[in-house]
Amino acid sequence: MATTRLRPRSPDIQIYRPQLTSVLSILHRITGVLLSVGSVLLVAWLVAVADGGDAYAMADRWLHSWVGMLLLLGWIFALFYHLCNGIRHLAWDLDFGFELGSIYRSGWTVVAVSVILTLLTWTLGLAGGE
Amino acid sequence: MSEWHRRDPLNRNPASARASALYRAIGLGSAKSGAHHWWLQRMTAVALVPLLLWLVVSLLAHARGGHQAVALWLGRPAVAVTMAVLLVALFWHMKLGLRVIVEDYVHADRVKFAALAAVDLVCVALMAIGVFTSLYLAFR
């Protein structure tokens, strides 16, 4: 019996044309991993607060460097995207909006809302930040 | 046995194979707890929606005030307890999510075992550090 022949595998992402659905799906995972890294920072920040003014000042300086600002912006977007798309997933779990039309509509809504919330948070955070 | 052969005359699914398939499946599949992690992932997600919005709004309100304002905010018992609850939900959600990602992409046995162990240990360690630090800030 020739059972050792390699079977075709699916989905083969090299030949898959990116679609909104697949891109948002993998973005949910990527933002999840980014937020995992960010959560380490949240704990480190809490420890810095507990440690006192010097440790906090150091954390604050690092967060205000351009690397820190860039990471913060990325984490804020990752947070809002993962949150909005998570609510989309929860709706699907309850069997709401699982038709192709509404999947695309909710997908674009998630993108728009997470970008708006990111810009809003960024603006509010910078206003009076310094 | 004869009962079985009447339904499966060619004996394509002999009793021995059935027994070993069951044996192989025990402990790996849904032994009445297959949806447990799935359910917990959803419940922690639901909890995190209001908790994370609270965190973002609170940080916007208090982080600009420097160490003194932040320490004062985190020093309130209600804030410390909410933060502790947030951290438990967050790191449990993270543990379950990262586990699924490892299970999907890492297939080499030893690497997979090491990665899953690392995910569990790191998440629980971060949860413990975060929770104790939050409570320390309010109840020291």
Coordinates of N, CA, C and O in Angstrom, one line a residue, chain B residues 3-139:
Chain B
E3 N -23.3 -10.0 17.5 CA -24.1 -8.8 17.3 C -23.3 -7.8 16.5 O -23.8 -7.2 15.5
W4 N -22.0 -7.6 16.8 CA -21.2 -6.7 16.1 C -21.0 -7.1 14.6 O -21.1 -6.3 13.7
H5 N -20.7 -8.4 14.4 CA -20.4 -8.9 13.1 C -21.6 -8.8 12.2 O -21.4 -8.7 10.9
R6 N -22.8 -8.8 12.7 CA -23.9 -8.7 11.9 C -23.9 -7.3 11.3 O -24.3 -7.1 10.1
R7 N -23.5 -6.3 12.0 CA -23.5 -4.9 11.5 C -22.3 -4.6 10.7 O -22.2 -3.7 9.9
D8 N -21.2 -5.4 10.9 CA -19.9 -5.1 10.2 C -19.4 -6.4 9.7 O -18.4 -6.9 10.2
P9 N -20.0 -6.9 8.7 CA -19.6 -8.3 8.2 C -18.2 -8.4 7.8 O -17.6 -9.5 7.9
L10 N -17.6 -7.4 7.3 CA -16.2 -7.5 6.8 C -15.2 -7.3 8.0 O -14.0 -7.4 7.8
N11 N -15.8 -7.0 9.2 CA -14.9 -6.8 10.4 C -13.9 -5.7 10.1 O -12.7 -5.9 10.4
R12 N -14.3 -4.6 9.6 CA -13.4 -3.5 9.3 C -13.0 -2.7 10.6 O -12.1 -1.9 10.6
N13 N -13.8 -3.0 11.6 CA -13.6 -2.2 12.8 C -13.6 -3.2 14.0 O -14.5 -3.3 14.8
P14 N -12.5 -4.1 14.0 CA -12.5 -5.2 15.0 C -12.5 -4.7 16.5 O -12.0 -3.5 16.7
A15 N -12.9 -5.5 17.4 CA -13.0 -5.1 18.8 C -11.6 -4.7 19.3 O -11.5 -3.7 20.1
S16 N -10.5 -5.3 18.9 CA -9.2 -5.0 19.4 C -8.8 -3.5 19.0 O -8.3 -2.8 19.8
A17 N -9.1 -3.2 17.7 CA -8.8 -1.8 17.3 C -9.7 -0.8 18.0 O -9.2 0.3 18.4
R18 N -10.9 -1.2 18.3 CA -11.8 -0.3 19.0 C -11.3 0.0 20.4 O -11.2 1.1 20.8
A19 N -10.9 -1.1 21.0 CA -10.4 -1.0 22.4 C -9.1 -0.1 22.4 O -9.0 0.8 23.3
S20 N -8.2 -0.3 21.5 CA -7.0 0.5 21.5 C -7.2 1.9 21.1 O -6.6 2.8 21.6
A21 N -8.2 2.2 20.2 CA -8.5 3.5 19.9 C -9.0 4.3 21.1 O -8.7 5.4 21.4
L22 N -9.9 3.6 21.9 CA -10.4 4.2 23.1 C -9.3 4.4 24.1 O -9.2 5.5 24.7
Y23 N -8.4 3.4 24.2 CA -7.3 3.6 25.1 C -6.4 4.8 24.7 O -6.0 5.5 25.6
R24 N -6.2 4.9 23.4 CA -5.4 6.0 23.0 C -6.0 7.4 23.2 O -5.4 8.4 23.4
A25 N -7.4 7.4 23.2 CA -8.1 8.6 23.3 C -8.3 9.1 24.7 O -8.4 10.3 25.0
I26 N -8.3 8.2 25.7 CA -8.5 8.6 27.1 C -7.5 9.6 27.5 O -6.3 9.4 27.4
G27 N -7.9 10.6 28.1 CA -7.0 11.6 28.6 C -6.6 12.7 27.6 O -6.0 13.7 28.0
L28 N -6.9 12.5 26.4 CA -6.5 13.4 25.3 C -7.7 14.3 24.8 O -7.5 15.4 24.3
G29 N -8.9 13.7 24.9 CA -10.0 14.3 24.3 C -11.0 14.8 25.3 O -10.7 15.1 26.4
S30 N -12.3 14.9 24.8 CA -13.3 15.4 25.7 C -13.8 14.3 26.6 O -14.7 13.6 26.3
A31 N -13.1 14.2 27.8 CA -13.6 13.3 28.8 C -14.5 14.1 29.7 O -14.2 14.3 30.9
K32 N -15.5 14.7 29.2 CA -16.5 15.6 29.9 C -15.8 16.9 30.3 O -16.4 17.7 31.1
S33 N -14.6 17.2 29.8 CA -14.0 18.5 30.1 C -13.3 19.1 28.9 O -12.5 20.0 29.0
G34 N -13.7 18.6 27.7 CA -13.1 19.1 26.5 C -13.3 20.5 26.2 O -12.5 21.2 25.6
A35 N -14.5 21.1 26.6 CA -14.8 22.5 26.4 C -14.4 23.4 27.5 O -14.6 24.6 27.5
H36 N -13.7 22.8 28.5 CA -13.4 23.6 29.7 C -12.5 24.8 29.4 O -12.8 25.9 29.8
H37 N -11.4 24.6 28.7 CA -10.5 25.7 28.4 C -11.2 26.7 27.4 O -11.0 27.9 27.5
W38 N -12.0 26.2 26.5 CA -12.7 27.0 25.6 C -13.7 27.9 26.3 O -13.7 29.1 26.1
W39 N -14.4 27.4 27.3 CA -15.3 28.1 28.1 C -14.6 29.2 28.9 O -15.1 30.4 29.0
L40 N -13.5 28.8 29.6 CA -12.8 29.7 30.4 C -12.2 30.9 29.6 O -12.2 32.0 30.0
Q41 N -11.8 30.6 28.4 CA -11.3 31.6 27.5 C -12.3 32.7 27.2 O -12.1 33.8 27.2
R42 N -13.6 32.2 27.0 CA -14.7 33.1 26.7 C -15.0 33.9 27.9 O -15.3 35.1 27.9
M43 N -15.1 33.2 29.1 CA -15.5 33.9 30.3 C -14.4 35.0 30.7 O -14.8 36.1 31.1
T44 N -13.2 34.7 30.6 CA -12.1 35.7 30.9 C -12.2 36.8 29.9 O -12.0 38.0 30.3
A45 N -12.6 36.5 28.6 CA -12.7 37.6 27.6 C -13.8 38.5 28.0 O -13.6 39.7 28.0
V46 N -15.0 38.0 28.4 CA -16.1 38.8 28.8 C -15.7 39.7 30.0 O -16.0 40.9 30.0
A47 N -15.0 39.1 31.0 CA -14.6 39.9 32.1 C -13.6 41.0 31.8 O -13.6 42.1 32.3
L48 N -12.8 40.7 30.8 CA -11.7 41.7 30.4 C -12.2 42.9 29.7 O -11.6 43.9 29.7
V49 N -13.4 42.8 29.0 CA -13.9 43.9 28.3 C -14.1 45.1 29.2 O -13.4 46.2 29.0
P50 N -14.9 45.1 30.3 CA -15.0 46.2 31.1 C -13.7 46.5 31.9 O -13.4 47.7 32.1
L51 N -13.0 45.5 32.3 CA -11.8 45.7 33.1 C -10.7 46.5 32.4 O -10.1 47.4 32.9
L52 N -10.5 46.1 31.1 CA -9.5 46.8 30.3 C -9.9 48.2 29.9 O -9.1 49.1 29.9
L53 N -11.2 48.5 29.7 CA -11.7 49.8 29.4 C -11.4 50.7 30.7 O -11.0 51.8 30.6
W54 N -11.7 50.1 31.8 CA -11.4 50.8 33.1 C -9.9 51.1 33.2 O -9.6 52.2 33.6
L55 N -9.1 50.1 32.9 CA -7.6 50.4 33.0 C -7.2 51.5 32.1 O -6.4 52.4 32.5
V56 N -7.6 51.5 30.8 CA -7.2 52.6 29.9 C -7.7 53.9 30.4 O -6.9 54.9 30.4
V57 N -9.0 54.0 30.8 CA -9.5 55.3 31.2 C -8.7 55.8 32.5 O -8.3 56.9 32.6
S58 N -8.5 54.8 33.4 CA -7.8 55.2 34.7 C -6.4 55.6 34.4 O -5.9 56.6 35.0
L59 N -5.7 54.9 33.5 CA -4.3 55.3 33.2 C -4.3 56.7 32.6 O -3.4 57.5 32.9
L60 N -5.2 57.0 31.7 CA -5.3 58.3 31.1 C -5.5 59.4 32.1 O -5.0 60.5 32.1
A61 N -6.3 59.0 33.2 CA -6.6 60.0 34.2 C -5.5 60.2 35.2 O -5.3 61.3 35.7
H62 N -4.7 59.1 35.5 CA -3.8 59.2 36.6 C -2.3 59.2 36.3 O -1.5 59.6 37.0
A63 N -2.0 58.6 35.1 CA -0.6 58.3 34.8 C 0.2 59.6 34.6 O 1.4 59.7 34.8
R64 N -0.5 60.7 34.1 CA 0.2 62.0 33.9 C 0.6 62.7 35.1 O 1.5 63.6 35.1
G65 N 0.1 62.3 36.3 CA 0.4 62.9 37.6 C 1.7 62.4 38.2 O 2.0 62.9 39.3
G66 N 2.4 61.5 37.5 CA 3.7 61.1 38.1 C 3.5 60.0 39.2 O 2.4 59.6 39.4
H67 N 4.6 59.7 39.8 CA 4.6 58.6 40.8 C 3.6 58.8 41.9 O 2.9 57.9 42.3
Q68 N 3.5 60.1 42.4 CA 2.7 60.3 43.5 C 1.2 60.1 43.2 O 0.5 59.4 44.0
A69 N 0.8 60.5 42.1 CA -0.6 60.4 41.7 C -1.0 58.9 41.4 O -2.0 58.4 41.9
V70 N 0.0 58.2 40.8 CA -0.2 56.8 40.5 C -0.3 56.0 41.8 O -1.2 55.1 42.0
A71 N 0.6 56.2 42.7 CA 0.7 55.5 44.0 C -0.6 55.8 44.8 O -1.1 54.9 45.4
L72 N -1.0 57.0 44.7 CA -2.3 57.4 45.5 C -3.5 56.6 44.9 O -4.3 56.1 45.6
W73 N -3.5 56.6 43.5 CA -4.6 55.8 42.9 C -4.6 54.3 43.2 O -5.6 53.8 43.6
L74 N -3.4 53.8 43.0 CA -3.3 52.3 43.3 C -3.4 52.0 44.8 O -3.6 50.8 45.2
G75 N -3.2 53.0 45.6 CA -3.3 52.8 47.1 C -4.8 52.6 47.6 O -5.0 52.1 48.7
R76 N -5.7 52.9 46.7 CA -7.1 52.7 47.1 C -7.5 51.3 47.1 O -7.3 50.6 46.0
P77 N -8.1 50.7 48.1 CA -8.4 49.3 48.2 C -9.2 48.8 47.0 O -8.9 47.7 46.4
A78 N -10.2 49.6 46.6 CA -11.1 49.1 45.5 C -10.3 49.0 44.2 O -10.5 48.1 43.4
V79 N -9.4 50.0 44.0 CA -8.5 50.0 42.8 C -7.6 48.7 42.8 O -7.5 48.0 41.8
A80 N -7.0 48.5 44.0 CA -6.1 47.4 44.1 C -6.8 46.0 43.8 O -6.3 45.2 43.1
V81 N -8.0 45.9 44.4 CA -8.7 44.6 44.2 C -9.2 44.5 42.7 O -9.0 43.4 42.1
T82 N -9.6 45.6 42.1 CA -10.0 45.5 40.7 C -8.8 45.2 39.8 O -8.9 44.4 38.9
M83 N -7.7 45.8 40.2 CA -6.4 45.5 39.4 C -6.1 44.0 39.6 O -5.7 43.4 38.6
A84 N -6.2 43.5 40.8 CA -5.9 42.1 41.0 C -6.8 41.2 40.2 O -6.3 40.2 39.6
V85 N -8.1 41.5 40.2 CA -9.0 40.7 39.4 C -8.7 40.8 37.9 O -8.7 39.8 37.2
L86 N -8.4 42.0 37.5 CA -8.0 42.2 36.1 C -6.8 41.3 35.7 O -6.8 40.6 34.7
L87 N -5.8 41.3 36.6 CA -4.6 40.5 36.3 C -4.8 39.0 36.3 O -4.2 38.3 35.5
V88 N -5.7 38.6 37.2 CA -6.0 37.1 37.2 C -6.7 36.8 35.8 O -6.3 35.8 35.1
A89 N -7.7 37.6 35.4 CA -8.4 37.3 34.2 C -7.5 37.4 33.0 O -7.5 36.6 32.1
L90 N -6.6 38.5 33.0 CA -5.7 38.7 31.9 C -4.7 37.6 31.7 O -4.6 37.1 30.6
F91 N -4.1 37.2 32.8 CA -3.0 36.1 32.6 C -3.6 34.8 32.4 O -3.0 33.9 31.8
W92 N -4.9 34.5 32.9 CA -5.5 33.2 32.6 C -5.9 33.2 31.1 O -5.6 32.2 30.4
H93 N -6.4 34.3 30.6 CA -6.7 34.4 29.2 C -5.5 34.3 28.3 O -5.5 33.6 27.3
M94 N -4.4 34.9 28.7 CA -3.1 34.9 28.0 C -2.6 33.4 28.0 O -2.1 33.0 26.9
K95 N -2.7 32.8 29.1 CA -2.2 31.4 29.2 C -2.9 30.5 28.2 O -2.3 29.7 27.5
L96 N -4.3 30.6 28.2 CA -5.1 29.8 27.3 C -4.8 30.1 25.8 O -4.7 29.2 25.0
G97 N -4.7 31.4 25.6 CA -4.5 31.8 24.2 C -3.1 31.4 23.6 O -3.0 30.9 22.5
L98 N -2.1 31.6 24.4 CA -0.7 31.2 24.0 C -0.6 29.7 23.8 O 0.1 29.2 22.9
R99 N -1.3 29.0 24.7 CA -1.3 27.5 24.6 C -1.9 27.1 23.3 O -1.3 26.2 22.6
V100 N -3.0 27.7 22.8 CA -3.6 27.3 21.6 C -2.6 27.6 20.4 O -2.5 26.8 19.5
I101 N -2.0 28.8 20.5 CA -1.0 29.1 19.4 C 0.1 28.1 19.4 O 0.5 27.7 18.3
V102 N 0.7 27.8 20.5 CA 1.8 26.8 20.5 C 1.3 25.4 20.0 O 1.9 24.8 19.1
E103 N 0.1 25.0 20.4 CA -0.5 23.7 19.9 C -0.7 23.7 18.4 O -0.6 22.7 17.8
D104 N -1.0 24.9 17.8 CA -1.2 25.0 16.4 C 0.0 25.0 15.6 O 0.1 24.5 14.5
Y105 N 1.1 25.6 16.1 CA 2.3 25.8 15.2 C 3.5 25.0 15.6 O 4.4 24.9 14.8
V106 N 3.6 24.5 16.9 CA 4.8 23.8 17.3 C 4.4 22.3 17.4 O 3.5 21.9 18.1
H107 N 5.1 21.5 16.6 CA 4.7 20.1 16.5 C 5.8 19.2 17.0 O 5.5 18.0 17.3
A108 N 7.1 19.6 17.1 CA 8.1 18.8 17.6 C 7.9 18.5 19.1 O 7.7 19.5 19.9
D109 N 7.8 17.3 19.5 CA 7.3 16.9 20.9 C 8.0 17.6 22.0 O 7.4 18.2 22.8
R110 N 9.4 17.6 22.0 CA 10.1 18.2 23.1 C 10.0 19.7 23.1 O 9.8 20.3 24.2
V111 N 10.1 20.3 22.0 CA 9.9 21.8 21.9 C 8.5 22.2 22.3 O 8.4 23.2 23.1
K112 N 7.5 21.4 21.9 CA 6.2 21.7 22.2 C 6.0 21.6 23.7 O 5.4 22.5 24.4
F113 N 6.5 20.6 24.3 CA 6.4 20.4 25.8 C 7.0 21.6 26.5 O 6.5 22.1 27.4
A114 N 8.2 21.9 26.0 CA 9.0 23.0 26.7 C 8.2 24.3 26.5 O 8.1 25.1 27.5
A115 N 7.7 24.6 25.4 CA 6.9 25.8 25.1 C 5.7 25.9 26.0 O 5.4 26.9 26.6
L116 N 4.9 24.8 26.1 CA 3.7 24.8 26.9 C 4.0 25.0 28.3 O 3.3 25.7 29.0
A117 N 5.1 24.3 28.8 CA 5.5 24.5 30.2 C 5.9 25.9 30.5 O 5.5 26.5 31.5
A118 N 6.7 26.5 29.5 CA 7.1 27.9 29.7 C 5.9 28.9 29.7 O 5.8 29.8 30.6
V119 N 4.9 28.6 28.8 CA 3.7 29.5 28.8 C 3.0 29.4 30.2 O 2.7 30.5 30.8
D120 N 2.8 28.2 30.7 CA 2.1 28.1 31.9 C 2.8 28.7 33.1 O 2.3 29.5 33.9
L121 N 4.1 28.4 33.1 CA 4.9 28.9 34.3 C 5.0 30.5 34.2 O 4.9 31.1 35.3
V122 N 5.3 31.0 33.0 CA 5.5 32.5 32.9 C 4.2 33.2 33.3 O 4.2 34.2 34.0
C123 N 3.1 32.7 32.7 CA 1.8 33.3 33.0 C 1.4 33.3 34.5 O 1.0 34.3 35.0
V124 N 1.6 32.2 35.1 CA 1.2 32.1 36.5 C 2.2 32.9 37.4 O 1.8 33.6 38.3
A125 N 3.5 33.0 37.0 CA 4.4 33.8 37.7 C 4.1 35.3 37.6 O 4.0 36.0 38.6
L126 N 3.8 35.7 36.4 CA 3.4 37.1 36.2 C 2.1 37.5 36.9 O 2.0 38.6 37.5
M127 N 1.2 36.5 36.9 CA -0.1 36.8 37.6 C 0.2 36.9 39.1 O -0.3 37.9 39.7
A128 N 1.0 36.1 39.7 CA 1.3 36.1 41.1 C 2.0 37.5 41.4 O 1.7 38.1 42.4
I129 N 3.1 37.8 40.6 CA 3.8 39.0 40.9 C 2.9 40.2 40.8 O 2.9 41.1 41.7
G130 N 2.0 40.3 39.8 CA 1.1 41.4 39.6 C 0.1 41.5 40.7 O -0.1 42.6 41.2
V131 N -0.5 40.4 41.1 CA -1.5 40.4 42.1 C -1.0 40.8 43.5 O -1.5 41.7 44.1
F132 N 0.2 40.2 43.8 CA 0.8 40.6 45.1 C 1.2 42.0 45.2 O 1.1 42.7 46.2
T133 N 1.8 42.5 44.0 CA 2.2 43.9 44.0 C 1.0 44.9 44.2 O 1.1 45.8 44.9
S134 N -0.1 44.6 43.4 CA -1.3 45.4 43.6 C -1.8 45.5 45.0 O -2.1 46.5 45.5
L135 N -1.9 44.3 45.6 CA -2.4 44.2 47.0 C -1.4 44.9 47.9 O -1.9 45.6 48.9
Y136 N -0.1 44.7 47.7 CA 0.9 45.4 48.6 C 0.7 46.9 48.5 O 0.8 47.6 49.6
L137 N 0.4 47.4 47.3 CA 0.4 48.9 47.2 C -0.8 49.5 48.0 O -0.7 50.6 48.5
A138 N -1.9 48.7 48.2 CA -3.0 49.2 49.0 C -3.0 48.8 50.4 O -3.6 49.5 51.3
F139 N -2.5 47.6 50.7 CA -2.7 47.1 52.1 C -1.4 46.9 52.9 O -1.4 46.1 53.8

